[in-house]
Every structure is written in C-alpha cells, then in structure tokens.
CSV table of C-alpha atoms and ligand atoms in Angstrom, one decimal:
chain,number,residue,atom,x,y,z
Y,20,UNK,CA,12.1,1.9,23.4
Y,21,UNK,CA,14.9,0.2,21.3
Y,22,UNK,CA,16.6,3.8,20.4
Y,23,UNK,CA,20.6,4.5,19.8
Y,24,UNK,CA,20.4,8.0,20.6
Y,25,UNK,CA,21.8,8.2,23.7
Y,26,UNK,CA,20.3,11.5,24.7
Y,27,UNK,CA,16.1,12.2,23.9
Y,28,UNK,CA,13.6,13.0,26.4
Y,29,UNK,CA,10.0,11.2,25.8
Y,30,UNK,CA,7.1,12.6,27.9
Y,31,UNK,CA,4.3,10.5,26.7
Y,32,UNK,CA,0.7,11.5,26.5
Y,33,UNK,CA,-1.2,10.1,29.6
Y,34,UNK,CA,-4.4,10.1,27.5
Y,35,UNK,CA,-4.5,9.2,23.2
Y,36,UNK,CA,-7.1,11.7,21.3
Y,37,UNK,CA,-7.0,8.7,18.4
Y,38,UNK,CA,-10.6,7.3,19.5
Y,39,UNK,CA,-11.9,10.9,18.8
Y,40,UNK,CA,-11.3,10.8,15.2
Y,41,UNK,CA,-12.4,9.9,12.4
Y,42,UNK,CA,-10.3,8.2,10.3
Y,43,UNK,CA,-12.6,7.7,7.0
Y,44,UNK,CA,-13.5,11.7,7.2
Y,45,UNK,CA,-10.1,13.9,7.2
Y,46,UNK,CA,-9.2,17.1,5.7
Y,47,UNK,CA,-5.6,16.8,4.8
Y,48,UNK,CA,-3.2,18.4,7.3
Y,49,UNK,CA,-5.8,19.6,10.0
Y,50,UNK,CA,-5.7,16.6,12.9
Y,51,UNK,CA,-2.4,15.6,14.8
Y,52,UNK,CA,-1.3,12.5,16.9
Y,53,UNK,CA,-0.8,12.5,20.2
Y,54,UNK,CA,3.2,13.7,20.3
Y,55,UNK,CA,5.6,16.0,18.5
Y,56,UNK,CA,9.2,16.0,18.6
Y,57,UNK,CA,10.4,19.6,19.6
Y,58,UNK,CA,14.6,20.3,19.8
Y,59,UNK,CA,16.0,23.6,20.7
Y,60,UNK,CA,18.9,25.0,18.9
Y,61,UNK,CA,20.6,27.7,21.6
Y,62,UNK,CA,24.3,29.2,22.7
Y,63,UNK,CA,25.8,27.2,19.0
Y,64,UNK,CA,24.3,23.5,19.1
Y,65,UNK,CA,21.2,21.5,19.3
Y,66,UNK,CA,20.3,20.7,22.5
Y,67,UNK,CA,18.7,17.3,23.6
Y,68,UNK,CA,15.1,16.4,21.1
Y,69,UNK,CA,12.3,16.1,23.2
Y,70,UNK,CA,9.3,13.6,22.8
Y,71,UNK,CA,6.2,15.3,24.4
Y,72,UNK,CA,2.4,15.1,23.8
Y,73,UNK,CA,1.1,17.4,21.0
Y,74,UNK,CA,1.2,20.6,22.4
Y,75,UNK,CA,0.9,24.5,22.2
Y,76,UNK,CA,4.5,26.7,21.7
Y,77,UNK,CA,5.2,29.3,24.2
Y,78,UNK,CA,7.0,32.0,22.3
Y,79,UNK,CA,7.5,35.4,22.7
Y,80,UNK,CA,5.8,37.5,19.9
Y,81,UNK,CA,9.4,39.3,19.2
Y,82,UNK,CA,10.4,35.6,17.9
Y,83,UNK,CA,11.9,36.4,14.8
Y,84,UNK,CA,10.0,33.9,12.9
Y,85,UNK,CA,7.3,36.3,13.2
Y,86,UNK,CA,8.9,39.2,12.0
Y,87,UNK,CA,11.4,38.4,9.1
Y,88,UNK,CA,9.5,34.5,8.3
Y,89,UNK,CA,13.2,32.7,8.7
Y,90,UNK,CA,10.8,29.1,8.7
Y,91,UNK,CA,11.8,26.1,6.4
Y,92,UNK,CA,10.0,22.8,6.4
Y,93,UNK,CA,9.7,19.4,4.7
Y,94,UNK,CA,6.8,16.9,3.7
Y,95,UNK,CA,7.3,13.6,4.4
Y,96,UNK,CA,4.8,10.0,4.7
Y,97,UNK,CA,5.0,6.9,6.6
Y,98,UNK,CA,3.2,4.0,5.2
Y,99,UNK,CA,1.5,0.8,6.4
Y,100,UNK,CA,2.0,-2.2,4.7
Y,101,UNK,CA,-0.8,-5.0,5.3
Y,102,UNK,CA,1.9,-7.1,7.7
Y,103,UNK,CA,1.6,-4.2,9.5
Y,104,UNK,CA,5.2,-2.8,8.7
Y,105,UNK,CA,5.6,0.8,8.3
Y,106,UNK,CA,7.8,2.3,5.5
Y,107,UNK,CA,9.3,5.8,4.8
Y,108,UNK,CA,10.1,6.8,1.1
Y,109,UNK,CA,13.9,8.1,0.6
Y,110,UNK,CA,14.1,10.4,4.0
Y,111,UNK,CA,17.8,10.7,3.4
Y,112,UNK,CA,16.3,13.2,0.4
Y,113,UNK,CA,14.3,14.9,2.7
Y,114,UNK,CA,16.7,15.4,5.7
Y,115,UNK,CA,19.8,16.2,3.0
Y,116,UNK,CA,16.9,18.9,1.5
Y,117,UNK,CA,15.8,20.5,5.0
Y,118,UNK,CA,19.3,21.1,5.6
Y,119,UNK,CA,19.9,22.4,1.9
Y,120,UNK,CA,16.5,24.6,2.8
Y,121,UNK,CA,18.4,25.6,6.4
Y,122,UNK,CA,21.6,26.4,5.0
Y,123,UNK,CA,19.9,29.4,2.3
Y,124,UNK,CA,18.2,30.7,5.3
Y,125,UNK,CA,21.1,31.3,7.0
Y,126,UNK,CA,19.7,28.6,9.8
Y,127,UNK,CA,22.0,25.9,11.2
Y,128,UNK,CA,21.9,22.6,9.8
Y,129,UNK,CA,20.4,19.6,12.1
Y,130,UNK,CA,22.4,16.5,12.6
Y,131,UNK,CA,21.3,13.2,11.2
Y,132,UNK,CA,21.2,11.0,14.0
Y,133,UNK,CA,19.2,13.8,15.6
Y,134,UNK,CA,16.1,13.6,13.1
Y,135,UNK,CA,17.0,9.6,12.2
Y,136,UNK,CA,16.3,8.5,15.8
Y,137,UNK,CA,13.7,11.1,17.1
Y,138,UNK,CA,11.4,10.7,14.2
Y,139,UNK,CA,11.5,6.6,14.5
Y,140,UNK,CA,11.0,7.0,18.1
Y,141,UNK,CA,7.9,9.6,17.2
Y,142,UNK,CA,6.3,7.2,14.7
Y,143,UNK,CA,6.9,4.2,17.1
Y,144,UNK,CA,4.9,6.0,19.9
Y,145,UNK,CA,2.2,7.4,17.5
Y,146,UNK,CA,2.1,4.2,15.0
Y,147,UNK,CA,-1.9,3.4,15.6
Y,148,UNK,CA,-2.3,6.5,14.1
Y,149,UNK,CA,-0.9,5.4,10.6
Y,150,UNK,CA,-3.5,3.0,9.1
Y,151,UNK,CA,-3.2,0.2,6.9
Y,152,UNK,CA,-4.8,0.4,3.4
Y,153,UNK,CA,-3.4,1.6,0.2
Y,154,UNK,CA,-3.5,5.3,0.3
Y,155,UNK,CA,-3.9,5.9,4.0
Y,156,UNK,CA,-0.7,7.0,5.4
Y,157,UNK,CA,0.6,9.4,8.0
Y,158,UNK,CA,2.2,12.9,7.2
Y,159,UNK,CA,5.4,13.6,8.8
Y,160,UNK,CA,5.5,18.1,8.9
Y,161,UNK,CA,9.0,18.9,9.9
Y,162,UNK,CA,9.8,22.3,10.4
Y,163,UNK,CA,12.5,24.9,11.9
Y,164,UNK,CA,11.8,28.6,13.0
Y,165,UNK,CA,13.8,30.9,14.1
Y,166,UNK,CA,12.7,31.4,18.1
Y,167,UNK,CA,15.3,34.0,19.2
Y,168,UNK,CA,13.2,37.2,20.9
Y,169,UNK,CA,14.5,40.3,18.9
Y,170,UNK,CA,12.8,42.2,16.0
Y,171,UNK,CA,16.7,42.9,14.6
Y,172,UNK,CA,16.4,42.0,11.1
Y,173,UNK,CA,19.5,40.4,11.3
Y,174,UNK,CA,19.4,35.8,11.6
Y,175,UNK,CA,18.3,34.0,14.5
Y,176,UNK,CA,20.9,32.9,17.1
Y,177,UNK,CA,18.3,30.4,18.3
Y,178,UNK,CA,15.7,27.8,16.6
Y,179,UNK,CA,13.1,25.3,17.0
Y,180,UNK,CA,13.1,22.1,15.1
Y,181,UNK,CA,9.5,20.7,15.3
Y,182,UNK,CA,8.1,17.3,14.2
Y,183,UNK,CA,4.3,16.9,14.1
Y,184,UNK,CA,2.3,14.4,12.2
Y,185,UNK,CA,-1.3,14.4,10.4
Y,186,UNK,CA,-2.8,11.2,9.7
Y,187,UNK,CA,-4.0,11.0,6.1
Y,188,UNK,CA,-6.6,9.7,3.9
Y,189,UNK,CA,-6.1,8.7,-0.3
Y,190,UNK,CA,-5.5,12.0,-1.6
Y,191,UNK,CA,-7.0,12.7,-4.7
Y,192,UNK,CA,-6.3,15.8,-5.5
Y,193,UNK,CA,-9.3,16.3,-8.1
Y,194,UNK,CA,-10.1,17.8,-11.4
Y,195,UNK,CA,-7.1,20.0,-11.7
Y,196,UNK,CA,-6.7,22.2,-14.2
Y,197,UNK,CA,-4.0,25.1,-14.1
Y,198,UNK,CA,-2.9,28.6,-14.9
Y,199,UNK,CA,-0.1,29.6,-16.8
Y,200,UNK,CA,1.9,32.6,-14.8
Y,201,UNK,CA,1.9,35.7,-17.4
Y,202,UNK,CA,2.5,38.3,-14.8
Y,203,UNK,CA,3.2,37.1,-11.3
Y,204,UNK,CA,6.3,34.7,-9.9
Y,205,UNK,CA,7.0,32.4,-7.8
Y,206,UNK,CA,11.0,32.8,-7.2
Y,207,UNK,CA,13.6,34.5,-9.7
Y,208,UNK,CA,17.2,33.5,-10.3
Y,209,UNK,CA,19.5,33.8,-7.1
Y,210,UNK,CA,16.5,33.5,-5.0
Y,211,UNK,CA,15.1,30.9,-2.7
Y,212,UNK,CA,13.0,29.3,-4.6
Y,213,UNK,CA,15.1,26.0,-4.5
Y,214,UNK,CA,14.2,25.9,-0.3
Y,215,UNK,CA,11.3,24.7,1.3
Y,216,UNK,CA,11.2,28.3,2.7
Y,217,UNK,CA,7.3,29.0,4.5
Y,218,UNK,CA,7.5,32.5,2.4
Y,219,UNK,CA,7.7,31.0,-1.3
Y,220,UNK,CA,4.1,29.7,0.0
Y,221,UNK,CA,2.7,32.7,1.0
Y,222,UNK,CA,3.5,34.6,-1.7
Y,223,UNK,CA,1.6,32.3,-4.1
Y,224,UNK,CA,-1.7,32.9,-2.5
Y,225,UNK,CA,-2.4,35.7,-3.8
Y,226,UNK,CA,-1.9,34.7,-7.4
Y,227,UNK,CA,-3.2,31.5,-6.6
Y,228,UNK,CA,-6.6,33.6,-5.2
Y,229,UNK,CA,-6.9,34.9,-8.4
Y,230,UNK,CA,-6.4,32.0,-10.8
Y,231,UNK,CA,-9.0,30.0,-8.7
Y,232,UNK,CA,-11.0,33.1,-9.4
Y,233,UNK,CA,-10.9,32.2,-12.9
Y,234,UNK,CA,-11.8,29.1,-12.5
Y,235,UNK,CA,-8.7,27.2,-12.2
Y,236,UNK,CA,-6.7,25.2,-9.5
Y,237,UNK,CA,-3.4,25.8,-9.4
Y,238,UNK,CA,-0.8,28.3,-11.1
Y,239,UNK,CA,1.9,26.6,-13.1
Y,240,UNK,CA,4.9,29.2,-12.8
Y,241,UNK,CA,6.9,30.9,-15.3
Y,242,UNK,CA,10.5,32.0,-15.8
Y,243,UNK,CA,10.6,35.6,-13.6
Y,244,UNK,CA,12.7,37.0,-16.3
Y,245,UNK,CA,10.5,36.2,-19.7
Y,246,UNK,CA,7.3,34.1,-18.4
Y,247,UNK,CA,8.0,31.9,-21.8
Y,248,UNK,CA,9.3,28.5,-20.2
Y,249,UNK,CA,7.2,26.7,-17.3
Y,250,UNK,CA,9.0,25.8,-14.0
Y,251,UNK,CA,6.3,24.3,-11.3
Y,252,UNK,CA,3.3,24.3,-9.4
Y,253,UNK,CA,2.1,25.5,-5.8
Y,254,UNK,CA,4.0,22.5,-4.1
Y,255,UNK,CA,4.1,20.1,-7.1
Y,256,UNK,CA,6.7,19.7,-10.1
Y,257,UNK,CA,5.6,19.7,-13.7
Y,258,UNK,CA,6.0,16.7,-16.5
Y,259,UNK,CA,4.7,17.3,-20.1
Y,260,UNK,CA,4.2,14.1,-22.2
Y,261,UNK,CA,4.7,15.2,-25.7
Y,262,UNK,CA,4.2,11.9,-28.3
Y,263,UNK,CA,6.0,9.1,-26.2
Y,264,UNK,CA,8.8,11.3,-24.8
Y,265,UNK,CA,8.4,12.9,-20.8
Y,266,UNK,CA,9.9,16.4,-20.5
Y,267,UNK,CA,10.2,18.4,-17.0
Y,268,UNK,CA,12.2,21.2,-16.1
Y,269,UNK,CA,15.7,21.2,-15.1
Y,270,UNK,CA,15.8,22.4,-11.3
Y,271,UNK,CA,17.9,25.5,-10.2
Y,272,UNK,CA,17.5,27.9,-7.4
Y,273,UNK,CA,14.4,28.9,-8.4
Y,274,UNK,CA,13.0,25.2,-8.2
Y,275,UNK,CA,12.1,22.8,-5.9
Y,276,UNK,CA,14.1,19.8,-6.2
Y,277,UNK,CA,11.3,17.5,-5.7
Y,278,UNK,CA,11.4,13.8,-4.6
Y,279,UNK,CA,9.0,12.6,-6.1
Y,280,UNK,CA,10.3,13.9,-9.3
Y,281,UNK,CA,13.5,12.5,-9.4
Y,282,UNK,CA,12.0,9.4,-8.7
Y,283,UNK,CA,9.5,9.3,-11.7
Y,284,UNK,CA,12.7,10.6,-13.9
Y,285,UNK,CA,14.3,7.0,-13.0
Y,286,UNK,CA,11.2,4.5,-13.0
Y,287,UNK,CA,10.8,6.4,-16.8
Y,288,UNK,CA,14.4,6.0,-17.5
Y,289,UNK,CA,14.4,2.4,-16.0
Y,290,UNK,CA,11.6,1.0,-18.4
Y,291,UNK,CA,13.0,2.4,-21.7
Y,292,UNK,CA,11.2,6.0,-21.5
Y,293,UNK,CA,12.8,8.7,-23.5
Y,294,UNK,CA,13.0,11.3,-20.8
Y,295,UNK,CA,14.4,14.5,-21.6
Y,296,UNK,CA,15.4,17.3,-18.5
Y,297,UNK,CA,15.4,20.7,-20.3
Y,298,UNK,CA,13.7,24.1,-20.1
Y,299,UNK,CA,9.7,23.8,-22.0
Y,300,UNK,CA,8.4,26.7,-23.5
Y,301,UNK,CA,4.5,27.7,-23.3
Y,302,UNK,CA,4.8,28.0,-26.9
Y,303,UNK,CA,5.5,24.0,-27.3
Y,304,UNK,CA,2.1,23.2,-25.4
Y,305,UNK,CA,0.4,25.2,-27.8
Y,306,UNK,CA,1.9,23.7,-30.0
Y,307,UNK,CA,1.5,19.7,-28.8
Y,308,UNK,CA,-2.2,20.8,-28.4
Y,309,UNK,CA,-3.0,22.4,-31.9
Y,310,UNK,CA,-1.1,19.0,-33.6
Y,311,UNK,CA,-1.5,16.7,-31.1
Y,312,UNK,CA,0.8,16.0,-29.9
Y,313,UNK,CA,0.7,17.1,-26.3
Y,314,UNK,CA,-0.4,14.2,-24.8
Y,315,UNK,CA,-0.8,15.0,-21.3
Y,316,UNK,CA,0.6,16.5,-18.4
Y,317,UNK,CA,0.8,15.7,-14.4
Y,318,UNK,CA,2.5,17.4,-11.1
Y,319,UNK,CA,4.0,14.9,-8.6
Y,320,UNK,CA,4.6,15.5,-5.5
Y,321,UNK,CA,4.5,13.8,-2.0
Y,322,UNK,CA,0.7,15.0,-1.1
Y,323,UNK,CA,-0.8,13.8,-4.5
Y,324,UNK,CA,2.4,11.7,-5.8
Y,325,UNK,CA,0.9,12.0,-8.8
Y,326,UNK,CA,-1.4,14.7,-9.9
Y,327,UNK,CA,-2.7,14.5,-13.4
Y,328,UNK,CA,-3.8,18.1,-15.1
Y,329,UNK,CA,-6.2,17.8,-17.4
Y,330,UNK,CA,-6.0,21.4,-19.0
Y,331,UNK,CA,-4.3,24.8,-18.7
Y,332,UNK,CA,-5.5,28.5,-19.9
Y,333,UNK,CA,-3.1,30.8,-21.1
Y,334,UNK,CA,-3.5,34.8,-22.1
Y,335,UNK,CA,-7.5,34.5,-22.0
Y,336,UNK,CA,-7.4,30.7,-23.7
Y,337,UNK,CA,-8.2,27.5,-22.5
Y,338,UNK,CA,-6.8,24.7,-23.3
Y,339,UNK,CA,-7.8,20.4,-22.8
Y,340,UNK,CA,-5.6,17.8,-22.7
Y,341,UNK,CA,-6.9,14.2,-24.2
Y,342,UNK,CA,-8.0,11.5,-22.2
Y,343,UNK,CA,-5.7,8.9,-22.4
Y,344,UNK,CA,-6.4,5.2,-21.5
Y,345,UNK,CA,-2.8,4.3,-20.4
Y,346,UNK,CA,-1.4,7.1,-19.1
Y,347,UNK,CA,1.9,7.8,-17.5
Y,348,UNK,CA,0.3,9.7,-14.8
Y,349,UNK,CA,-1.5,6.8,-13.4
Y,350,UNK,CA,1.2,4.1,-14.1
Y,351,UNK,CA,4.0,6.2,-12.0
Y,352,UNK,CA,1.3,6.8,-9.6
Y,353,UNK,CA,0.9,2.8,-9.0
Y,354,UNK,CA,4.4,2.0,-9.5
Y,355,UNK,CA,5.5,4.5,-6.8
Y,356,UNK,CA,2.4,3.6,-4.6
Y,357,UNK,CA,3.5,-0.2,-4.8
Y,358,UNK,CA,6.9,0.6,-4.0
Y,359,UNK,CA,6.0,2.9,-0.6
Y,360,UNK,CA,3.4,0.5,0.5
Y,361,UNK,CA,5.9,-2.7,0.1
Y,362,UNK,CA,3.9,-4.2,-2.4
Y,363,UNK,CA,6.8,-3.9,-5.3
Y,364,UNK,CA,10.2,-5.1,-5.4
Y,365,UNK,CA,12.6,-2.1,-4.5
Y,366,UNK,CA,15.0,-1.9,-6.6
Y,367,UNK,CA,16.2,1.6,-5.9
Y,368,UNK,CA,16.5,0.5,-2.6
Y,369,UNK,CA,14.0,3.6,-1.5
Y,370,UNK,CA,11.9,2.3,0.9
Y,371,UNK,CA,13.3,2.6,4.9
Y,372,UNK,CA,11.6,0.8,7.8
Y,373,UNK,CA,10.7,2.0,11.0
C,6,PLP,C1,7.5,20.0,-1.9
C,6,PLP,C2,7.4,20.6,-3.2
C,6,PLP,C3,7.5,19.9,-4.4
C,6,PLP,C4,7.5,18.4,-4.4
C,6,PLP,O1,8.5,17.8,-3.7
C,6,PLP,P1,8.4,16.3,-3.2
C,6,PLP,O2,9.7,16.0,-2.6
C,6,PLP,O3,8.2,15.5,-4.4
C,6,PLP,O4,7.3,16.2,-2.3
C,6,PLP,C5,7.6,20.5,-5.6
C,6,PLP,N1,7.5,21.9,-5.7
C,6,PLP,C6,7.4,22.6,-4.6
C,6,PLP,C7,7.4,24.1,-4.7
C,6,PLP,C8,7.4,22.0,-3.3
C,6,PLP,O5,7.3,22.8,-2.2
C-alpha cells in the first residue's frame, strides 16, 4: 500500500460483498463497500485512523450524539475515468468545510494528512466498487459524532470520525418542482445553517413532508426574518436565470457554501456569463414569470450536480418555468461532468487523483 502516513491500521475484509450487488439497480446512499475508515478523537488528539471492513458501531446509548445531535458530515464522489483512473472533485473544499462544519459545533477539527491519506488508502482498497461510465461514481459519507458517554448537555470530549462509501448510479433527480418557504425555516441569522450540521436535515422533514403533500419536491427556503428573498434547497443551492444573466444567493451563516456552486459561478464567469451574487426576492420570480423573463432555474449540488426545477408554487399559486432548448442547467451539468470524469481540460486545476 504506497501510503505516507506513517501511522493507519488496515484490517481488510477477508470476504468482498461486491458480487452481491447490483450495480445497474441502486437506491442512492443505501449499499456500502466492503471497508470504512473509523479514527477516534480521545484525552485532546486524534488517535491512529483505522481501515476495517464495514462494520457495526459499538456505542453506548449515553453517546452524546444521541442526545444533543453534535454530528457534522460532508458529501463527497470519486470518479472513474475510462483508463480506469479515479478522480476526486476539489476535496481540499470539502475537508476545509468539514472542519468549518466541526469548528461551529464546538468539535475539534481533523488534520489533513489524517483524511488525505486514509480516504486514498480507503478508495484504493474498495476501488472495484467505483465503476466506469459517465455518471456512475462512488459516494464518499464522511462524518464526525460526538461519542463521549454522558447526557451533560455540555460538548463532547471525545469523537468518531467515520468514512463509509455508497457506490452510485446516474442520478437523475427527476421532475422537480419546489415550494417556496412562507412559514417554516431552515436556519436564521447567527445560526448553523452555514455547517453540514445532521440537525439542519432533520428539521426540514417535516416541512418537506408537507410540501410533498402538496405535490411538490423540495422546499426552496426563505429569509427567517421576512420569507421575501430565497436562500436554498434541502441539500442543493439555488440559481435563477433571468434574460441571459445567472443570479444565486450570497452565502452567510445561514447558507451552505456549496461546491458545486462556486464552481458553476466560475465556468459562468469564465465563458463571458453575467453572473450577479446578491440576495433574490420571490417578488422578482413573479415577476420574470408574468414578463418573461424568468427563464429558468436549477439547484446544484454534489448528488444531482445539477438539478433543473421546472416550476415553483408560492401562497396557493403555481408557477412553470419554460422549456428551454439550450439551457444552462444542462450545459454546467456536462461541463462539470466532463471535468470530474477526466474527459475536459482542467483548467481550474479541480480534479485530484487517487
Ligand atoms: C451539501 C449541501 C449543498 C451543496 O453543496 P455541494 O458542496 O455542492 O455538494 C447545498 N446546500 C445544502 C444545505 C447542503 O447540505
């Protein structure tokens, strides 16, 4: 195993489960490889990470995680090129923003070399599991939970930092047309809504429950304080496409400082798009729709990369959005796909073998 860590412990499975799947039939997130990466925080430092075959956790139910959710986590894909080379997409983003998410929790940060060298080792072990072919890829779930036994309400003086990995399929994530919040939020100014916090999840279910109830798939959230500018969705950020120009949101604590996101703002910056980053109200989709000039409007993020919405129902109305022939949904979509499966030129310099 060509590693530089000096230190990581690598139990390999004695048997693989990949013959028992089914690789043209998966339900995103629900089947995992053969190992995990698991590295326990204890007495002020990370101890050695630990390679072992997928497994179940032995914790006490006093964990804290359990009681006061102190739980971040990240999304993250490796791809397969058709050489057979396999590719991350910016991870420095995604440790620098598990550590951002650590740091509001009150939850030590985890060093680089640490994740660097444990989750290349991981993905070496487990690489049958990511398949060629554009849109397969394998999704990397690291996560941290506070594993100290004590019902205190007070942080954790001990963690787990967990890798697992779910092979998956082309995501499509289907006709998706959204809510607009009116009532409900999703984070409010000095929150946490920045962090990839497990609770800024679980308190969108319920809203979410009852949107899907009216027919739609997602919520797009609102401002806490007036519900009049839109902020994000579920685990995606927002672009509006009014005439020629792309508008999103600026982030702040109560967004999600998304990837994927910042990476559409420069391919549209790069090829001459006029991209402006400022708050949108509702009133201007109304607006766009009833003159037309709203010409569509798309979430990105990692699962989807690009997830186009084609309408949105606000105060009892429903909305559509056109259908466009050229969109700039599907051309960021291809131009980041190209990019993560080493098909484009990189000139970002994004892309990160294994
Ligand atoms: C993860 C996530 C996103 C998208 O981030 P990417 O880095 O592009 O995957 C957007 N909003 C929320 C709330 C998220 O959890």
């Amino acid at each position: 195993m060509d590693t530089t860590i000096s230190k990581l412990n690598i139990e390999q499975a004695k048997v693989s489960k990949i013959d028992q799947v089914d690789f043209d039939n998966l339900t995103f997130g629900s089947v995992f490889t053969d190992h995990m990466m698991v590295c326990d925080y204890k007495n002020g430092s990370w101890e050695t990470p630990s390679i072992m075959p997928y497994q179940a956790l032995m914790m006490e139910p006093s964990a804290r995680v359990f009681h006061y959710g102190q739980a971040v986590f990240e999304g993250m894909k490796a791809y397969k090129d058709d050489n057979g080379g396999v590719w991350l997409f910016r991870p420095d983003e995604n440790f620098n923003r598990i550590n951002a998410s650590c740091a509001r929790l009150a939850m030590p940060e985890f060093p680089e070399e640490y994740f660097f060298e444990s989750l290349k080792a991981l993905l070496q072990l487990d690489e049958a599991w990511i398949k060629k072919g554009y849109g397969n890829s394998l999704y990397i779930r690291p996560f941290v939970i506070a594993s100290q036994p004590s019902v205190m309400a007070s942080p954790s003086e001990e963690y787990k930092f967990i890798i697992i990995l779910s092979p998956a399929q082309s995501y499509y994530g289907g006709e998706v047309r959204v809510k607009i919040a009116e009532k409900f939020s999703r984070a409010a100014d000095g929150g946490f809504g920045s962090a990839k916090a497990a609770g800024n999840y679980a308190g969108q279910f319920y809203p979410t429950n009852l949107a899907k109830s009216e027919g739609f798939q997602q919520v797009v959230w609102t401002d806490s304080n007036t519900h009049e500018y839109i902020e994000e969705a579920g685990t995606m950020n927002v672009f509006v496409r009014i005439g020629d120009k792309l508008l999103t949101c600026p982030t702040s604590d109560r967004i999600l400082d998304g990837v994927t996101r910042k990476s559409v703002i420069a391919l549209a910056e790069d090829q001459g798009i006029e991209v402006e980053i400022r708050p949108i109200k509702v009133s201007e989709l109304l607006e766009g729709v009833k003159d037309g000039t709203l010409m569509e409007m798309f979430g990105s993020g990692t699962a989807a990369v690009i997830n186009p919405i084609l309408g949105f129902g606000y105060k009892g109305e429903r909305y559509e959005l056109p259908k466009l022939q050229d969109s700039y949904a599907v051309r960021f979509k291809d131009q980041l796909m190209d990019i993560q499966y080493n098909k484009a030129e990189d000139k970002f310099g994004w892309r990160y073998q294994i």
